[in-house]
């Protein structure tokens, strides 16, 4: 499937969309390689835009954004911001995947980018897990400043 997707990602993904869910998920893990290559990135990303909305598309996006954000997180984020989701929760996995990689090189930028995408009901969990545990361990002053600026500092 990956060889076919290099030549015609839209057709390959259209066929993939007709496969049983478990096969789609398995194939999704190999498709991320298409964003590494300049000549296949754009056609593959366009095919992802056209892929039926749902959990498999979210998985394909997670895999692609995980790979792409490893070498160009700003471009990956800019592209992600153009996407539409019928269910907002399907955007969370891909957004978190991108932010986690971006966090490695630019924690503040990554957190600022992902914060508005997080629904209110899971923001506390994000602050606890990501800001307090991850960011504060690496850069306590940066995490503290962000928390204070966003009115989230513990008093």
C-alpha positions as YAML, in Angstrom:
chain: A
units: angstrom
residues:
- id: 1
  name: UNK
  ca: [0.00, 0.00, 0.00]
- id: 2
  name: UNK
  ca: [2.84, 2.40, 0.82]
- id: 3
  name: UNK
  ca: [4.39, 1.93, -2.63]
- id: 4
  name: UNK
  ca: [1.05, 2.69, -4.26]
- id: 5
  name: UNK
  ca: [0.49, 5.67, -1.96]
- id: 6
  name: UNK
  ca: [3.82, 7.16, -3.10]
- id: 7
  name: UNK
  ca: [2.46, 7.21, -6.67]
- id: 8
  name: UNK
  ca: [-1.21, 7.99, -6.02]
- id: 9
  name: UNK
  ca: [-1.98, 8.72, -2.39]
- id: 10
  name: UNK
  ca: [-5.60, 9.69, -3.03]
- id: 11
  name: UNK
  ca: [-6.37, 6.37, -4.75]
- id: 12
  name: UNK
  ca: [-4.47, 4.34, -2.16]
- id: 13
  name: UNK
  ca: [-6.24, 6.05, 0.72]
- id: 14
  name: UNK
  ca: [-9.61, 5.69, -1.02]
- id: 15
  name: UNK
  ca: [-9.10, 1.93, -1.16]
- id: 16
  name: UNK
  ca: [-7.79, 1.93, 2.40]
- id: 17
  name: UNK
  ca: [-10.98, 3.65, 3.56]
- id: 18
  name: UNK
  ca: [-12.96, 0.63, 2.36]
- id: 19
  name: UNK
  ca: [-10.94, -1.88, 4.38]
- id: 20
  name: UNK
  ca: [-11.96, -3.17, 7.80]
- id: 21
  name: UNK
  ca: [-11.11, -0.80, 10.63]
- id: 22
  name: UNK
  ca: [-8.28, -2.93, 12.08]
- id: 23
  name: UNK
  ca: [-6.55, -3.13, 8.70]
- id: 24
  name: UNK
  ca: [-6.88, 0.62, 8.23]
- id: 25
  name: UNK
  ca: [-5.26, 1.27, 11.61]
- id: 26
  name: UNK
  ca: [-2.39, -1.07, 10.77]
- id: 27
  name: UNK
  ca: [-1.76, 0.63, 7.45]
- id: 28
  name: UNK
  ca: [-1.96, 4.09, 9.01]
- id: 29
  name: UNK
  ca: [1.25, 3.42, 10.91]
- id: 30
  name: UNK
  ca: [3.26, 2.96, 7.73]
- id: 31
  name: UNK
  ca: [1.90, 5.97, 5.84]
- id: 32
  name: UNK
  ca: [3.76, 8.56, 7.94]
- id: 33
  name: UNK
  ca: [6.85, 7.99, 5.80]
- id: 34
  name: UNK
  ca: [5.17, 9.96, 3.01]
- id: 35
  name: UNK
  ca: [5.59, 13.26, 4.85]
- id: 36
  name: UNK
  ca: [9.36, 12.79, 5.10]
- id: 37
  name: UNK
  ca: [9.84, 13.05, 1.36]
- id: 38
  name: UNK
  ca: [9.42, 16.40, -0.36]
- id: 39
  name: UNK
  ca: [7.92, 14.89, -3.51]
- id: 40
  name: UNK
  ca: [5.23, 12.88, -1.68]
- id: 41
  name: UNK
  ca: [4.39, 15.23, 1.21]
- id: 42
  name: UNK
  ca: [2.01, 17.60, -0.57]
- id: 43
  name: UNK
  ca: [-0.02, 14.96, -2.46]
- id: 44
  name: UNK
  ca: [-0.27, 12.81, 0.67]
- id: 45
  name: UNK
  ca: [-1.41, 15.74, 2.82]
- id: 46
  name: UNK
  ca: [-4.05, 16.59, 0.23]
- id: 47
  name: UNK
  ca: [-5.24, 12.98, 0.34]
- id: 48
  name: UNK
  ca: [-5.52, 13.24, 4.12]
- id: 49
  name: UNK
  ca: [-7.70, 16.32, 3.78]
- id: 50
  name: UNK
  ca: [-10.01, 14.32, 1.52]
- id: 51
  name: UNK
  ca: [-10.02, 11.17, 3.70]
- id: 52
  name: UNK
  ca: [-13.34, 10.43, 5.43]
- id: 53
  name: UNK
  ca: [-13.52, 12.10, 8.82]
- id: 54
  name: UNK
  ca: [-13.33, 9.69, 11.72]
- id: 55
  name: UNK
  ca: [-10.96, 7.79, 13.98]
- id: 56
  name: UNK
  ca: [-8.83, 6.36, 11.16]
- id: 57
  name: UNK
  ca: [-8.30, 9.82, 9.67]
- id: 58
  name: UNK
  ca: [-7.34, 11.04, 13.14]
- id: 59
  name: UNK
  ca: [-4.83, 8.18, 13.38]
- id: 60
  name: UNK
  ca: [-3.41, 8.97, 9.93]
- id: 61
  name: UNK
  ca: [-3.07, 12.60, 10.98]
- id: 62
  name: UNK
  ca: [-1.37, 11.63, 14.25]
- id: 63
  name: UNK
  ca: [1.18, 9.51, 12.40]
- id: 64
  name: UNK
  ca: [1.84, 12.15, 9.75]
- id: 65
  name: UNK
  ca: [2.07, 15.03, 12.22]
- id: 66
  name: UNK
  ca: [4.30, 13.03, 14.54]
- id: 67
  name: UNK
  ca: [6.74, 12.53, 11.69]
- id: 68
  name: UNK
  ca: [6.46, 16.01, 10.15]
- id: 69
  name: UNK
  ca: [6.68, 17.89, 13.44]
- id: 70
  name: UNK
  ca: [9.95, 16.11, 14.11]
- id: 71
  name: UNK
  ca: [11.64, 18.21, 11.42]
- id: 72
  name: UNK
  ca: [9.32, 21.16, 10.68]
- id: 73
  name: UNK
  ca: [6.78, 21.71, 13.47]
- id: 74
  name: UNK
  ca: [5.82, 25.23, 12.41]
- id: 75
  name: UNK
  ca: [4.85, 24.06, 8.91]
- id: 76
  name: UNK
  ca: [2.98, 21.07, 10.34]
- id: 77
  name: UNK
  ca: [1.10, 23.35, 12.74]
- id: 78
  name: UNK
  ca: [0.23, 25.80, 9.98]
- id: 79
  name: UNK
  ca: [-1.17, 22.99, 7.87]
- id: 80
  name: UNK
  ca: [-3.05, 21.46, 10.80]
- id: 81
  name: UNK
  ca: [-4.72, 24.79, 11.48]
- id: 82
  name: UNK
  ca: [-6.35, 24.65, 8.03]
- id: 83
  name: UNK
  ca: [-8.09, 21.33, 8.72]
- id: 84
  name: UNK
  ca: [-11.72, 20.89, 9.60]
- id: 85
  name: UNK
  ca: [-13.10, 18.20, 11.89]
- id: 86
  name: UNK
  ca: [-16.72, 17.17, 12.23]
- id: 87
  name: UNK
  ca: [-16.04, 16.17, 15.83]
- id: 88
  name: UNK
  ca: [-13.61, 18.48, 17.67]
- id: 89
  name: UNK
  ca: [-12.33, 15.63, 19.84]
- id: 90
  name: UNK
  ca: [-10.87, 13.98, 16.73]
- id: 91
  name: UNK
  ca: [-8.48, 16.92, 16.42]
- id: 92
  name: UNK
  ca: [-7.03, 16.44, 19.91]
- id: 93
  name: UNK
  ca: [-4.87, 13.37, 19.25]
- id: 94
  name: UNK
  ca: [-3.19, 14.85, 16.18]
- id: 95
  name: UNK
  ca: [-2.77, 18.24, 17.89]
- id: 96
  name: UNK
  ca: [-1.18, 16.67, 20.97]
- id: 97
  name: UNK
  ca: [1.12, 14.54, 18.81]
- id: 98
  name: UNK
  ca: [2.38, 17.63, 17.02]
- id: 99
  name: UNK
  ca: [2.71, 19.66, 20.21]
- id: 100
  name: UNK
  ca: [4.69, 16.93, 21.96]
- id: 101
  name: UNK
  ca: [7.32, 16.93, 19.22]
- id: 102
  name: UNK
  ca: [7.37, 20.70, 18.94]
- id: 103
  name: UNK
  ca: [7.77, 20.92, 22.70]
- id: 104
  name: UNK
  ca: [11.24, 19.36, 22.34]
- id: 105
  name: UNK
  ca: [12.58, 22.39, 20.49]
- id: 106
  name: UNK
  ca: [10.21, 25.22, 21.49]
- id: 107
  name: UNK
  ca: [8.13, 24.45, 24.58]
- id: 108
  name: UNK
  ca: [6.49, 27.87, 24.87]
- id: 109
  name: UNK
  ca: [5.52, 27.97, 21.20]
- id: 110
  name: UNK
  ca: [4.12, 24.44, 21.34]
- id: 111
  name: UNK
  ca: [2.02, 25.10, 24.45]
- id: 112
  name: UNK
  ca: [0.79, 28.45, 23.11]
- id: 113
  name: UNK
  ca: [-0.25, 26.74, 19.87]
- id: 114
  name: UNK
  ca: [-2.07, 23.78, 21.40]
- id: 115
  name: UNK
  ca: [-3.72, 25.57, 24.36]
- id: 116
  name: UNK
  ca: [-6.65, 27.14, 22.44]
- id: 117
  name: UNK
  ca: [-7.39, 23.75, 20.83]
- id: 118
  name: UNK
  ca: [-7.95, 22.03, 24.17]
- id: 119
  name: UNK
  ca: [-11.57, 21.84, 25.31]
- id: 120
  name: UNK
  ca: [-12.26, 23.41, 28.72]
- id: 121
  name: UNK
  ca: [-13.13, 20.05, 30.28]
- id: 122
  name: UNK
  ca: [-9.61, 18.64, 29.72]
- id: 123
  name: UNK
  ca: [-7.53, 21.77, 30.27]
- id: 124
  name: UNK
  ca: [-6.86, 20.99, 33.93]
- id: 125
  name: UNK
  ca: [-5.55, 17.55, 32.96]
- id: 126
  name: UNK
  ca: [-3.32, 19.11, 30.30]
- id: 127
  name: UNK
  ca: [-1.91, 21.64, 32.77]
- id: 128
  name: UNK
  ca: [-1.23, 18.89, 35.31]
- id: 129
  name: UNK
  ca: [0.25, 16.36, 32.91]
- id: 130
  name: UNK
  ca: [2.03, 18.52, 30.41]
- id: 131
  name: UNK
  ca: [2.86, 21.85, 31.98]
- id: 132
  name: UNK
  ca: [3.50, 20.78, 35.58]
- id: 133
  name: UNK
  ca: [5.16, 17.45, 34.87]
- id: 134
  name: UNK
  ca: [6.90, 17.89, 31.53]
- id: 135
  name: UNK
  ca: [7.63, 21.56, 31.10]
- id: 136
  name: UNK
  ca: [8.27, 22.40, 34.75]
- id: 137
  name: UNK
  ca: [10.83, 19.59, 34.97]
- id: 138
  name: UNK
  ca: [12.78, 21.01, 32.02]
- id: 139
  name: UNK
  ca: [12.24, 24.72, 32.41]
- id: 140
  name: UNK
  ca: [10.61, 25.65, 35.72]
- id: 141
  name: UNK
  ca: [10.81, 29.39, 35.09]
- id: 142
  name: UNK
  ca: [9.30, 29.14, 31.61]
- id: 143
  name: UNK
  ca: [6.45, 26.96, 32.84]
- id: 144
  name: UNK
  ca: [5.82, 29.24, 35.81]
- id: 145
  name: UNK
  ca: [5.74, 32.34, 33.61]
- id: 146
  name: UNK
  ca: [3.25, 30.70, 31.21]
- id: 147
  name: UNK
  ca: [1.01, 29.61, 34.08]
- id: 148
  name: UNK
  ca: [1.05, 33.10, 35.56]
- id: 149
  name: UNK
  ca: [0.34, 34.78, 32.21]
- id: 150
  name: UNK
  ca: [-2.65, 32.48, 31.71]
- id: 151
  name: UNK
  ca: [-4.01, 32.93, 35.23]
- id: 152
  name: UNK
  ca: [-3.25, 29.32, 36.14]
- id: 153
  name: UNK
  ca: [-0.50, 29.69, 38.71]
- id: 154
  name: UNK
  ca: [-1.23, 27.94, 41.97]
- id: 155
  name: UNK
  ca: [-1.55, 30.31, 44.82]
...
